[in-house]
Amino acid sequence: MPENLPGAVSPADITTTRAWSALLARPTPPSLRRLFDADAERAERFTFTAADLRVDCSKTHLDDGTLGALLDVARTAGVEQRRDAMFAGERINVTEDRPVLHVALRAPIGTSIAVDGRDVVPDVHGVLDRMAAFADRVRDATFGGARITDVVNIGIGGSDLGPAMATQALAAFAHPRIRSHFVSNVDGADIHRTLSGLDPATTLFVVASKTFTTIETITNATTARGWLVDALGVDAVADHFVAVSTNAEEVAAFGIDTDAMFGFWDWVGGRYSVGSAIGLTLMIAIGPDRFRELLVGMRAVDEHFLGAPLESNVPVLMGMLGVWYADVHGHDTKAVLPYAQELARFPAYLQQLDMESNGKSVRLDGGPVGTSTGPIVWGEPGTNGQHAFYQLLHQGTRIVPVDFIGVARPNHPHQHHHDLLMANLFAQAEALAFGRENPDEPYRHFDGDRPSTMVLLEQLTPSTLGQLIALYEHVVFVQGAVWGINSFDQWGVELGKELAGRIVPELTGSGDEPGDPARPGRHDGSTDALIAWYRERR
Ligand code: F6P
């Protein structure tokens, strides 16, 4: 790796190092059954804490030797140096020449993080204060003479998934009058269904887009604006639209006053932005104090990631376990199974966080990665998943490492339901790990020996949700550092966007003129035929 890369101390390719060879040379681990039989203290020894999170890694195949080998890999890859470079505001996102400072969003007043010589912590708190004043107004005051009952967040990707996931997760803390809606898809069905239940006079739109050029968001926002103006006239836009963006020019060009804009910075990646102004809809729902608790929770895990020794550093341990299962064992998917209905969108949120970050095949120095990178992340809440895909988890030919997430005390009064839920959670991890012999009826035989990690929370609160988010952000970070990739760009989404932009006029034009983009023969035979099929029917 060239020396001028910020935070770079690792060699070009981790798979060429002695630490990697030592990891590969480790003997095949004993079964989980044998690991537990050999060590009465195993559960205790491999259960760790990060802030209030309890993380039981004992039902993975970790032992002291493998743990040591994995941590050698982490050290060789320079995980700690890259972490420190991120927290120090170095420009570790080299392809976009930016720092990566979502951790600054939760830095308390009094700390200082400099970008180009400027301390950004006061800026962060300045925006938080403006957001808080606005959120309080929406919650308590009237807008154009009416109280807001519905807030519609229009955004996509990181400008949707984080706030949508968190707003659902924290529904128990939401203002009783305010309903939150999230419109993301360019499919008109999304905005159509959302608007059809709403009263323009009591609806607030939050247009959330880092760039303010994303076609889905601008299309949905334009439709929403037309709906509002038809009902209340153009003057109502000022009371019913706010923007969250880094791009004041585009916000103004869209027709939202920049006084009604909440800013953030290019050093906040979209999928890392829920703690920024992108969380405005969430803040309106749960209130500024609760939103600050979310940030405090995130910060607690940031401090753990920064300060805990690698041997008990939970993001490092979970990240390295993921590297081991993916690259040494060849398990290329990972299931995230929250036993909390409120975390139903957490797997979808993690898909973007992990797969957009680490779905890369080129290293920071431009060379090819020597092993597989980010896993395919998927999941559904328990117990629903049990009645859908757990058959494959228990008896399929593929091994799928699982992250279970569970909560001790629910945010609802139905204790019996919760006892059943938790019994299922613990039973599933036990069944995966230890299986059941049945030589007479092979179809009833469970091999077991299927690894899982159990993440437990006392209660799902803004603070513990913040901890969970920061935990996974740092797991993704650790893995990206080991693979030597840039986890903070997303060039892979560009080609499809560009081609879609070319195809739009081909669907709608007449195709009669020689220069008309709708004339056939511009693509491969298949794409031309698809376009022709659609043109005949639209
Ligand atoms: O999917 C690509 C992407 O750039 C994401 O990284 C981002 O979260 C999303 O689009 C939305 O971008 P914006 O916030 O600029 O509208």
Coordinates of C-alpha atoms and ligand atoms in Angstrom, one line a residue:
M1 CA 0.0 0.0 0.0
P2 CA 1.5 3.4 -0.9
E3 CA 2.8 5.3 2.1
N4 CA 0.9 8.5 1.2
L5 CA -2.5 6.8 1.9
P6 CA -3.9 8.3 5.1
G7 CA -3.9 5.8 8.0
A8 CA -2.3 3.2 5.8
V9 CA 0.2 1.0 7.4
S10 CA -0.9 -2.4 6.2
P11 CA 0.7 -4.3 3.3
A12 CA -0.8 -4.3 -0.1
D13 CA -2.8 -7.5 0.4
I14 CA -3.5 -9.1 3.7
T15 CA -3.5 -12.6 2.1
T16 CA 0.2 -12.2 1.4
T17 CA 1.2 -11.7 5.0
R18 CA 2.6 -14.2 7.6
A19 CA -0.3 -13.4 9.9
W20 CA -2.8 -14.5 7.2
S21 CA -0.8 -17.7 6.5
A22 CA -0.8 -18.4 10.2
L23 CA -4.5 -18.0 10.3
L24 CA -5.0 -20.4 7.4
A25 CA -2.6 -22.9 9.0
R26 CA -4.8 -23.1 12.1
P27 CA -6.2 -26.6 12.6
T28 CA -9.8 -27.1 11.8
P29 CA -11.7 -26.1 14.9
P30 CA -13.4 -28.7 17.1
S31 CA -17.2 -28.8 17.0
L32 CA -19.1 -26.4 19.2
R33 CA -20.2 -29.4 21.3
R34 CA -16.6 -30.4 21.9
L35 CA -15.5 -26.8 22.6
F36 CA -18.2 -26.5 25.3
D37 CA -17.5 -29.9 26.7
A38 CA -13.8 -29.0 27.0
D39 CA -14.3 -25.7 28.8
A40 CA -16.9 -25.2 31.5
E41 CA -16.1 -21.4 31.5
R42 CA -16.5 -21.1 27.7
A43 CA -19.7 -19.0 27.8
E44 CA -18.3 -16.6 30.3
R45 CA -14.9 -16.4 28.6
F46 CA -16.3 -15.6 25.2
T47 CA -19.0 -13.2 26.3
F48 CA -18.0 -9.5 26.0
T49 CA -19.6 -6.1 26.7
A50 CA -19.5 -2.9 24.8
A51 CA -21.2 -0.2 26.7
D52 CA -24.6 -1.8 27.6
L53 CA -24.5 -4.5 24.9
R54 CA -23.8 -8.0 26.0
V55 CA -22.3 -10.0 23.1
D56 CA -22.0 -13.8 23.5
C57 CA -19.5 -15.2 21.0
S58 CA -19.2 -18.6 22.7
K59 CA -21.4 -20.3 20.1
T60 CA -18.8 -19.5 17.4
H61 CA -15.7 -21.6 16.9
L62 CA -13.4 -19.1 18.5
D63 CA -10.7 -20.5 20.8
D64 CA -7.7 -18.8 22.3
G65 CA -5.4 -19.9 19.4
T66 CA -7.8 -18.6 16.7
L67 CA -8.5 -15.5 18.6
G68 CA -4.8 -14.7 18.7
A69 CA -4.4 -15.5 15.0
L70 CA -7.3 -13.2 14.1
L71 CA -6.0 -10.4 16.2
D72 CA -2.6 -10.8 14.6
V73 CA -4.3 -10.3 11.2
A74 CA -6.1 -7.2 12.6
R75 CA -2.8 -5.8 13.8
T76 CA -1.0 -6.6 10.6
A77 CA -3.7 -4.9 8.6
G78 CA -3.3 -1.8 10.8
V79 CA -6.9 -1.8 12.0
E80 CA -6.0 0.3 15.0
Q81 CA -4.0 2.9 13.0
R82 CA -6.8 3.2 10.5
R83 CA -9.3 3.6 13.3
D84 CA -7.2 6.3 14.8
A85 CA -6.8 8.0 11.4
M86 CA -10.6 8.0 11.0
F87 CA -11.2 9.5 14.5
A88 CA -8.5 12.1 13.8
G89 CA -10.2 13.3 10.6
E90 CA -7.6 12.1 8.1
R91 CA -8.9 11.8 4.6
I92 CA -9.2 8.0 4.6
N93 CA -11.9 8.1 1.9
V94 CA -9.2 8.4 -0.7
T95 CA -11.3 8.0 -3.9
E96 CA -13.5 11.0 -2.8
D97 CA -10.6 12.7 -1.0
R98 CA -12.7 13.1 2.2
P99 CA -12.4 12.4 5.9
V100 CA -14.8 9.9 7.3
L101 CA -16.2 11.5 10.4
H102 CA -19.7 10.1 11.3
V103 CA -18.0 9.7 14.8
A104 CA -17.9 13.5 15.0
L105 CA -21.7 13.6 14.9
R106 CA -21.7 12.2 18.4
A107 CA -18.7 13.9 19.8
P108 CA -19.7 15.8 23.0
I109 CA -19.2 19.5 23.4
G110 CA -15.7 20.1 24.6
T111 CA -14.1 17.5 22.4
S112 CA -12.5 18.7 19.2
I113 CA -12.1 17.1 15.8
A114 CA -10.4 19.2 13.1
V115 CA -11.1 19.1 9.4
D116 CA -8.8 21.3 7.4
G117 CA -7.8 23.1 10.6
R118 CA -11.4 23.8 11.7
D119 CA -13.0 22.2 14.7
V120 CA -16.2 20.6 13.4
V121 CA -17.7 19.7 16.8
P122 CA -19.2 23.2 17.4
D123 CA -20.7 23.0 13.8
V124 CA -22.3 19.6 14.7
H125 CA -23.8 21.0 17.8
G126 CA -25.0 24.1 16.1
V127 CA -27.0 22.0 13.6
L128 CA -28.3 19.8 16.4
D129 CA -29.6 22.9 18.3
R130 CA -31.4 24.2 15.2
M131 CA -32.9 20.7 14.6
A132 CA -34.0 20.6 18.2
A133 CA -35.7 24.0 18.0
F134 CA -37.5 23.0 14.8
A135 CA -38.5 19.5 16.2
D136 CA -39.9 21.1 19.3
R137 CA -41.9 23.6 17.1
V138 CA -43.3 20.7 15.0
R139 CA -44.2 18.8 18.2
D140 CA -45.7 21.8 20.1
A141 CA -46.7 24.7 17.8
T142 CA -48.9 25.3 14.8
F143 CA -47.8 25.5 11.1
G144 CA -49.9 27.8 8.9
G145 CA -52.5 27.6 11.6
A146 CA -52.6 23.8 12.0
R147 CA -50.8 21.3 14.1
I148 CA -48.6 18.8 12.1
T149 CA -49.9 15.3 12.4
D150 CA -47.9 13.6 9.7
V151 CA -44.2 13.9 8.8
V152 CA -43.2 12.5 5.4
N153 CA -39.5 11.8 5.0
I154 CA -38.6 11.7 1.3
G155 CA -35.1 10.2 0.8
I156 CA -33.5 7.0 -0.3
G157 CA -30.6 4.8 0.7
G158 CA -28.8 6.3 3.7
S159 CA -31.3 9.2 3.6
D160 CA -34.1 6.7 4.3
L161 CA -32.9 3.4 5.8
G162 CA -31.3 4.8 8.9
P163 CA -34.1 7.1 10.0
A164 CA -36.8 4.7 8.9
M165 CA -35.2 1.8 10.8
A166 CA -34.7 3.9 13.9
T167 CA -38.1 5.6 13.8
Q168 CA -39.7 2.1 13.7
A169 CA -37.4 0.8 16.4
L170 CA -38.2 3.6 18.7
A171 CA -41.9 3.8 18.1
A172 CA -42.6 3.4 21.8
F173 CA -40.9 6.8 22.4
A174 CA -42.8 8.6 19.6
H175 CA -45.0 11.7 20.0
P176 CA -48.6 10.4 20.2
R177 CA -49.9 12.9 17.6
I178 CA -47.2 12.6 15.0
R179 CA -47.1 9.8 12.4
S180 CA -43.9 9.3 10.5
H181 CA -43.9 8.1 6.9
F182 CA -40.9 7.2 4.7
V183 CA -41.2 7.5 0.9
S184 CA -38.1 6.3 -1.0
N185 CA -38.9 4.3 -4.1
V186 CA -39.2 6.1 -7.5
D187 CA -42.1 3.7 -8.0
G188 CA -45.1 6.0 -7.9
A189 CA -47.0 3.4 -5.8
D190 CA -44.9 4.5 -2.8
I191 CA -45.8 8.2 -2.8
H192 CA -49.3 7.6 -4.1
R193 CA -50.2 5.3 -1.2
T194 CA -48.6 7.6 1.3
L195 CA -50.2 10.8 0.1
S196 CA -53.6 9.3 -0.3
G197 CA -54.1 9.0 3.4
L198 CA -52.9 12.5 4.3
D199 CA -54.3 16.0 4.8
P200 CA -52.0 18.7 3.2
A201 CA -52.8 21.2 6.0
T202 CA -51.3 18.9 8.7
T203 CA -48.5 17.3 6.7
L204 CA -44.8 18.3 6.8
F205 CA -42.3 17.0 4.2
V206 CA -38.7 16.5 5.1
V207 CA -36.7 16.2 1.8
A208 CA -33.6 14.4 2.8
S209 CA -30.8 14.0 0.3
K210 CA -27.1 14.5 0.8
T211 CA -26.6 15.5 -2.8
F212 CA -30.1 16.8 -3.5
T213 CA -29.7 15.4 -7.0
T214 CA -30.9 11.8 -6.4
I215 CA -33.5 11.2 -9.1
E216 CA -35.8 9.1 -6.8
T217 CA -35.9 11.8 -4.1
I218 CA -36.3 14.8 -6.4
T219 CA -39.1 13.0 -8.4
N220 CA -40.9 12.1 -5.2
A221 CA -40.4 15.6 -3.7
T222 CA -41.7 17.2 -6.9
T223 CA -44.8 15.1 -6.8
A224 CA -45.3 15.9 -3.1
R225 CA -44.8 19.6 -3.8
G226 CA -47.4 19.5 -6.6
W227 CA -49.9 17.7 -4.3
L228 CA -49.4 20.4 -1.6
V229 CA -49.6 23.3 -4.0
D230 CA -52.7 22.0 -5.7
A231 CA -54.4 21.9 -2.3
L232 CA -53.0 24.9 -0.4
G233 CA -51.3 27.1 -3.0
V234 CA -47.6 27.8 -3.5
D235 CA -47.2 29.9 -0.4
A236 CA -47.8 26.8 1.7
V237 CA -44.5 25.3 0.6
A238 CA -42.6 27.5 3.1
D239 CA -44.5 26.0 6.0
H240 CA -44.7 22.4 4.8
F241 CA -41.3 21.7 3.3
V242 CA -37.9 21.5 4.9
A243 CA -34.7 20.1 3.4
V244 CA -31.8 18.1 4.8
S245 CA -28.7 18.3 2.6
T246 CA -25.1 19.3 2.0
N247 CA -26.1 21.1 -1.2
A248 CA -27.7 24.5 -0.5
E249 CA -27.7 25.5 -4.2
E250 CA -29.8 22.5 -5.3
V251 CA -32.1 23.0 -2.3
A252 CA -32.7 26.6 -3.4
A253 CA -33.1 25.5 -7.0
F254 CA -35.8 23.0 -5.9
G255 CA -37.7 25.9 -4.2
I256 CA -37.0 25.3 -0.6
D257 CA -35.7 28.4 1.3
T258 CA -32.2 27.6 2.6
D259 CA -33.4 29.0 6.0
A260 CA -35.5 25.8 6.1
M261 CA -32.5 23.6 5.3
F262 CA -30.6 21.6 7.9
G263 CA -27.0 21.0 6.7
F264 CA -24.4 18.4 7.2
W265 CA -21.0 17.8 5.6
D266 CA -19.4 15.7 2.9
W267 CA -17.4 13.8 5.5
V268 CA -20.7 12.1 6.6
G269 CA -21.3 9.1 4.3
G270 CA -25.0 8.5 3.5
R271 CA -25.2 5.1 5.2
Y272 CA -23.5 6.6 8.3
S273 CA -25.7 9.6 8.5
V274 CA -28.6 8.7 10.8
G275 CA -26.9 10.8 13.6
S276 CA -26.7 13.9 11.4
A277 CA -29.6 16.1 10.2
I278 CA -30.7 13.1 8.2
G279 CA -32.2 12.0 11.5
L280 CA -34.6 15.0 11.6
T281 CA -37.7 12.9 11.0
L282 CA -36.6 10.6 13.8
M283 CA -35.9 13.6 16.1
I284 CA -39.4 15.1 15.4
A285 CA -40.9 11.7 16.3
I286 CA -39.0 11.0 19.5
G287 CA -38.0 14.5 20.6
P288 CA -34.6 16.2 20.8
D289 CA -33.7 14.8 24.2
R290 CA -34.2 11.2 23.1
F291 CA -32.3 11.9 19.9
R292 CA -29.4 13.1 22.0
E293 CA -29.6 9.9 24.0
L294 CA -29.2 8.0 20.7
L295 CA -26.0 10.0 20.0
V296 CA -24.7 9.4 23.6
G297 CA -25.2 5.6 23.0
M298 CA -23.3 5.8 19.8
R299 CA -20.5 7.7 21.5
A300 CA -20.3 5.1 24.2
V301 CA -19.5 2.4 21.6
D302 CA -17.1 4.8 19.8
E303 CA -15.2 5.1 23.0
H304 CA -15.2 1.3 23.5
F305 CA -13.9 0.8 20.0
L306 CA -11.2 3.4 20.6
G307 CA -10.2 2.3 24.0
A308 CA -10.8 -1.4 24.6
P309 CA -7.9 -3.8 24.1
L310 CA -8.3 -5.8 20.9
E311 CA -8.9 -9.0 23.0
S312 CA -12.2 -7.6 24.3
N313 CA -13.0 -5.0 21.7
V314 CA -16.4 -6.1 20.4
P315 CA -16.4 -4.5 17.0
V316 CA -12.9 -5.9 16.4
L317 CA -14.0 -9.4 17.6
M318 CA -17.2 -9.5 15.6
G319 CA -15.4 -8.0 12.6
M320 CA -12.6 -10.6 12.7
L321 CA -15.1 -13.4 13.2
G322 CA -16.9 -12.3 10.1
V323 CA -13.6 -12.2 8.2
W324 CA -12.7 -15.7 9.4
Y325 CA -16.1 -17.3 8.6
A326 CA -16.2 -15.6 5.2
D327 CA -12.6 -16.1 4.0
V328 CA -11.3 -19.1 5.8
H329 CA -14.6 -21.1 6.0
G330 CA -16.1 -19.8 2.8
H331 CA -19.5 -18.8 4.4
D332 CA -20.4 -16.0 2.2
T333 CA -23.7 -14.9 3.7
K334 CA -24.6 -13.6 7.1
A335 CA -28.1 -13.6 8.6
V336 CA -29.0 -10.9 11.1
L337 CA -32.1 -12.0 13.0
P338 CA -33.5 -9.5 15.5
Y339 CA -35.9 -11.0 18.0
A340 CA -37.6 -7.6 18.3
Q341 CA -40.4 -6.7 15.9
E342 CA -39.4 -3.0 16.2
L343 CA -36.1 -3.9 14.6
A344 CA -37.8 -5.3 11.5
R345 CA -35.9 -2.8 9.3
F346 CA -32.6 -3.4 10.9
P347 CA -31.5 -6.1 8.4
A348 CA -32.3 -3.8 5.5
Y349 CA -30.4 -1.0 7.1
L350 CA -27.4 -3.3 7.7
Q351 CA -27.6 -4.4 4.1
Q352 CA -26.7 -0.9 2.9
L353 CA -24.3 -0.3 5.7
D354 CA -22.3 -3.5 5.1
M355 CA -22.8 -4.3 1.4
E356 CA -22.5 -0.7 0.1
S357 CA -19.4 -0.3 2.3
N358 CA -17.6 -3.5 1.7
G359 CA -19.0 -4.9 -1.5
K360 CA -15.7 -4.0 -3.2
S361 CA -13.1 -6.0 -5.2
V362 CA -10.4 -3.3 -5.5
R363 CA -7.9 -2.5 -2.8
L364 CA -7.0 1.0 -1.8
D365 CA -3.8 0.8 -4.0
G366 CA -5.9 -0.2 -7.0
G367 CA -5.0 -3.9 -7.0
P368 CA -7.5 -6.8 -6.7
V369 CA -8.5 -8.0 -3.3
G370 CA -7.0 -11.5 -2.7
T371 CA -10.0 -12.9 -0.9
S372 CA -13.8 -12.5 -0.7
T373 CA -15.0 -9.2 0.9
G374 CA -18.3 -8.2 2.4
P375 CA -20.8 -10.9 3.1
I376 CA -24.3 -11.0 1.7
V377 CA -26.3 -9.7 4.6
W378 CA -29.9 -10.7 5.0
G379 CA -32.5 -11.4 7.7
E380 CA -36.0 -11.0 9.1
P381 CA -37.3 -10.6 12.7
G382 CA -37.8 -13.8 14.7
T383 CA -40.0 -15.6 15.1
N384 CA -41.4 -14.9 11.6
G385 CA -38.1 -16.1 10.0
Q386 CA -38.4 -19.4 11.8
H387 CA -41.5 -20.2 9.7
A388 CA -39.8 -19.2 6.5
F389 CA -36.1 -19.8 6.0
Y390 CA -34.8 -21.4 9.2
Q391 CA -35.2 -24.9 7.7
L392 CA -32.2 -24.0 5.5
L393 CA -30.3 -22.6 8.5
H394 CA -30.7 -25.9 10.4
Q395 CA -30.5 -28.5 7.7
G396 CA -29.4 -26.9 4.5
T397 CA -26.0 -27.6 2.8
R398 CA -24.8 -24.1 3.4
I399 CA -23.6 -22.8 6.8
V400 CA -24.9 -19.3 7.5
P401 CA -23.3 -17.6 10.5
V402 CA -26.0 -15.8 12.4
D403 CA -26.1 -12.6 14.5
F404 CA -29.1 -12.9 16.8
I405 CA -30.3 -9.7 18.6
G406 CA -32.5 -9.9 21.7
V407 CA -34.0 -7.6 24.3
A408 CA -34.5 -8.4 28.0
R409 CA -37.4 -6.0 28.7
P410 CA -39.9 -5.2 25.9
N411 CA -41.5 -1.8 25.3
H412 CA -45.0 -3.3 25.5
P413 CA -46.9 -4.9 28.4
H414 CA -47.4 -8.4 27.0
Q415 CA -44.9 -10.3 29.1
H416 CA -46.1 -13.7 28.1
H417 CA -45.5 -12.9 24.4
H418 CA -42.0 -11.8 25.3
D419 CA -41.2 -14.9 27.3
L420 CA -42.2 -17.0 24.2
L421 CA -40.1 -14.8 22.0
M422 CA -37.0 -15.1 24.1
A423 CA -37.5 -18.8 24.6
N424 CA -37.5 -19.1 20.8
L425 CA -34.4 -16.9 20.5
F426 CA -32.4 -19.0 22.9
A427 CA -33.7 -22.3 21.5
Q428 CA -32.7 -21.4 18.0
A429 CA -29.1 -20.6 18.9
E430 CA -28.9 -23.8 20.9
A431 CA -30.4 -25.9 18.1
L432 CA -28.0 -24.4 15.6
A433 CA -25.0 -25.0 17.8
F434 CA -25.7 -28.4 19.1
G435 CA -28.2 -30.0 16.8
R436 CA -29.7 -33.5 17.5
E437 CA -28.5 -36.9 16.5
N438 CA -31.0 -39.1 14.7
P439 CA -29.3 -41.9 12.8
D440 CA -32.6 -43.8 12.2
E441 CA -34.4 -40.9 10.6
P442 CA -31.8 -38.8 8.7
Y443 CA -34.4 -36.2 7.7
R444 CA -34.8 -35.6 11.4
H445 CA -31.1 -35.4 12.0
F446 CA -29.6 -32.0 12.9
D447 CA -25.8 -31.8 12.5
G448 CA -25.6 -28.7 14.6
D449 CA -22.2 -27.0 14.8
R450 CA -23.7 -23.9 13.1
P451 CA -22.2 -20.7 14.6
S452 CA -24.1 -17.7 16.0
T453 CA -23.4 -14.6 17.9
M454 CA -25.9 -13.3 20.4
V455 CA -26.2 -9.6 21.0
L456 CA -28.4 -8.7 24.0
L457 CA -29.8 -5.4 25.1
E458 CA -31.5 -4.7 28.4
Q459 CA -34.2 -2.7 26.6
L460 CA -34.6 -1.1 23.2
T461 CA -34.1 2.6 23.9
P462 CA -32.6 5.4 22.0
S463 CA -29.3 4.8 23.8
T464 CA -29.1 1.1 23.1
L465 CA -30.2 1.5 19.5
G466 CA -27.4 4.0 19.1
Q467 CA -25.0 1.5 20.6
L468 CA -26.2 -1.2 18.2
I469 CA -25.8 1.1 15.2
A470 CA -22.3 2.2 16.2
L471 CA -21.3 -1.4 16.9
Y472 CA -22.2 -2.5 13.3
E473 CA -20.6 0.6 11.8
H474 CA -17.3 -0.3 13.4
V475 CA -17.6 -4.0 12.6
V476 CA -17.9 -2.9 8.9
F477 CA -14.9 -0.6 9.4
V478 CA -12.7 -3.3 10.9
Q479 CA -13.5 -5.7 8.0
G480 CA -12.8 -3.0 5.4
A481 CA -9.5 -2.3 7.0
V482 CA -8.5 -5.9 6.9
W483 CA -9.4 -6.2 3.3
G484 CA -7.6 -3.0 2.5
I485 CA -10.5 -1.5 0.7
N486 CA -12.2 1.9 0.8
S487 CA -15.4 1.2 2.8
F488 CA -16.6 4.8 2.3
D489 CA -17.2 5.2 -1.5
Q490 CA -19.9 3.6 -3.6
W491 CA -18.9 3.8 -7.2
G492 CA -20.6 0.5 -7.9
V493 CA -24.0 2.2 -7.9
E494 CA -23.0 4.7 -10.7
L495 CA -23.2 2.7 -13.9
G496 CA -26.8 1.6 -13.4
K497 CA -27.8 5.2 -12.7
E498 CA -26.1 6.5 -15.8
L499 CA -27.6 3.8 -18.1
A500 CA -31.1 4.5 -16.6
G501 CA -30.6 8.2 -17.4
R502 CA -29.9 7.2 -21.0
I503 CA -32.9 4.9 -21.3
V504 CA -35.5 7.4 -20.0
P505 CA -35.8 9.3 -23.3
E506 CA -35.7 6.0 -25.2
L507 CA -38.9 5.0 -23.4
T508 CA -40.8 8.2 -23.9
G509 CA -39.5 9.6 -27.2
S510 CA -41.2 9.0 -30.6
G511 CA -38.1 7.4 -32.2
D512 CA -39.1 8.9 -35.6
E513 CA -36.1 11.3 -36.2
P514 CA -32.6 10.1 -37.1
G515 CA -31.1 11.7 -33.9
D516 CA -33.9 10.7 -31.6
P517 CA -32.6 8.8 -28.6
A518 CA -35.6 6.6 -28.8
R519 CA -34.5 5.0 -32.1
P520 CA -33.8 1.3 -31.7
G521 CA -30.4 -0.3 -32.1
R522 CA -28.6 1.7 -29.4
H523 CA -28.1 -1.3 -27.0
D524 CA -27.6 -5.0 -27.1
G525 CA -30.4 -7.1 -28.7
S526 CA -31.9 -8.0 -25.3
T527 CA -32.1 -4.4 -24.0
D528 CA -33.5 -3.1 -27.3
A529 CA -36.2 -5.8 -27.2
L530 CA -37.1 -5.0 -23.6
I531 CA -37.4 -1.3 -24.4
A532 CA -39.5 -2.1 -27.5
W533 CA -41.8 -4.3 -25.4
Y534 CA -42.4 -1.5 -22.9
R535 CA -42.9 1.2 -25.5
E536 CA -45.6 -0.9 -27.1
R537 CA -47.5 -1.1 -23.8
R538 CA -46.9 2.1 -21.8
Ligands
F6P1 O1 -27.1 4.3 -3.4 C1 -26.2 5.3 -3.6 C2 -26.3 6.5 -2.7 O2 -25.4 7.4 -3.1 C3 -26.2 6.1 -1.2 O3 -24.9 6.0 -0.8 C4 -26.9 7.2 -0.6 O4 -27.2 6.9 0.8 C5 -28.1 7.3 -1.5 O5 -27.6 7.1 -2.8 C6 -28.9 8.6 -1.4 O6 -28.1 9.7 -1.7 P1 -28.6 11.2 -1.4 O7 -28.7 11.3 0.1 O8 -27.5 12.1 -2.0 O9 -29.9 11.4 -2.0

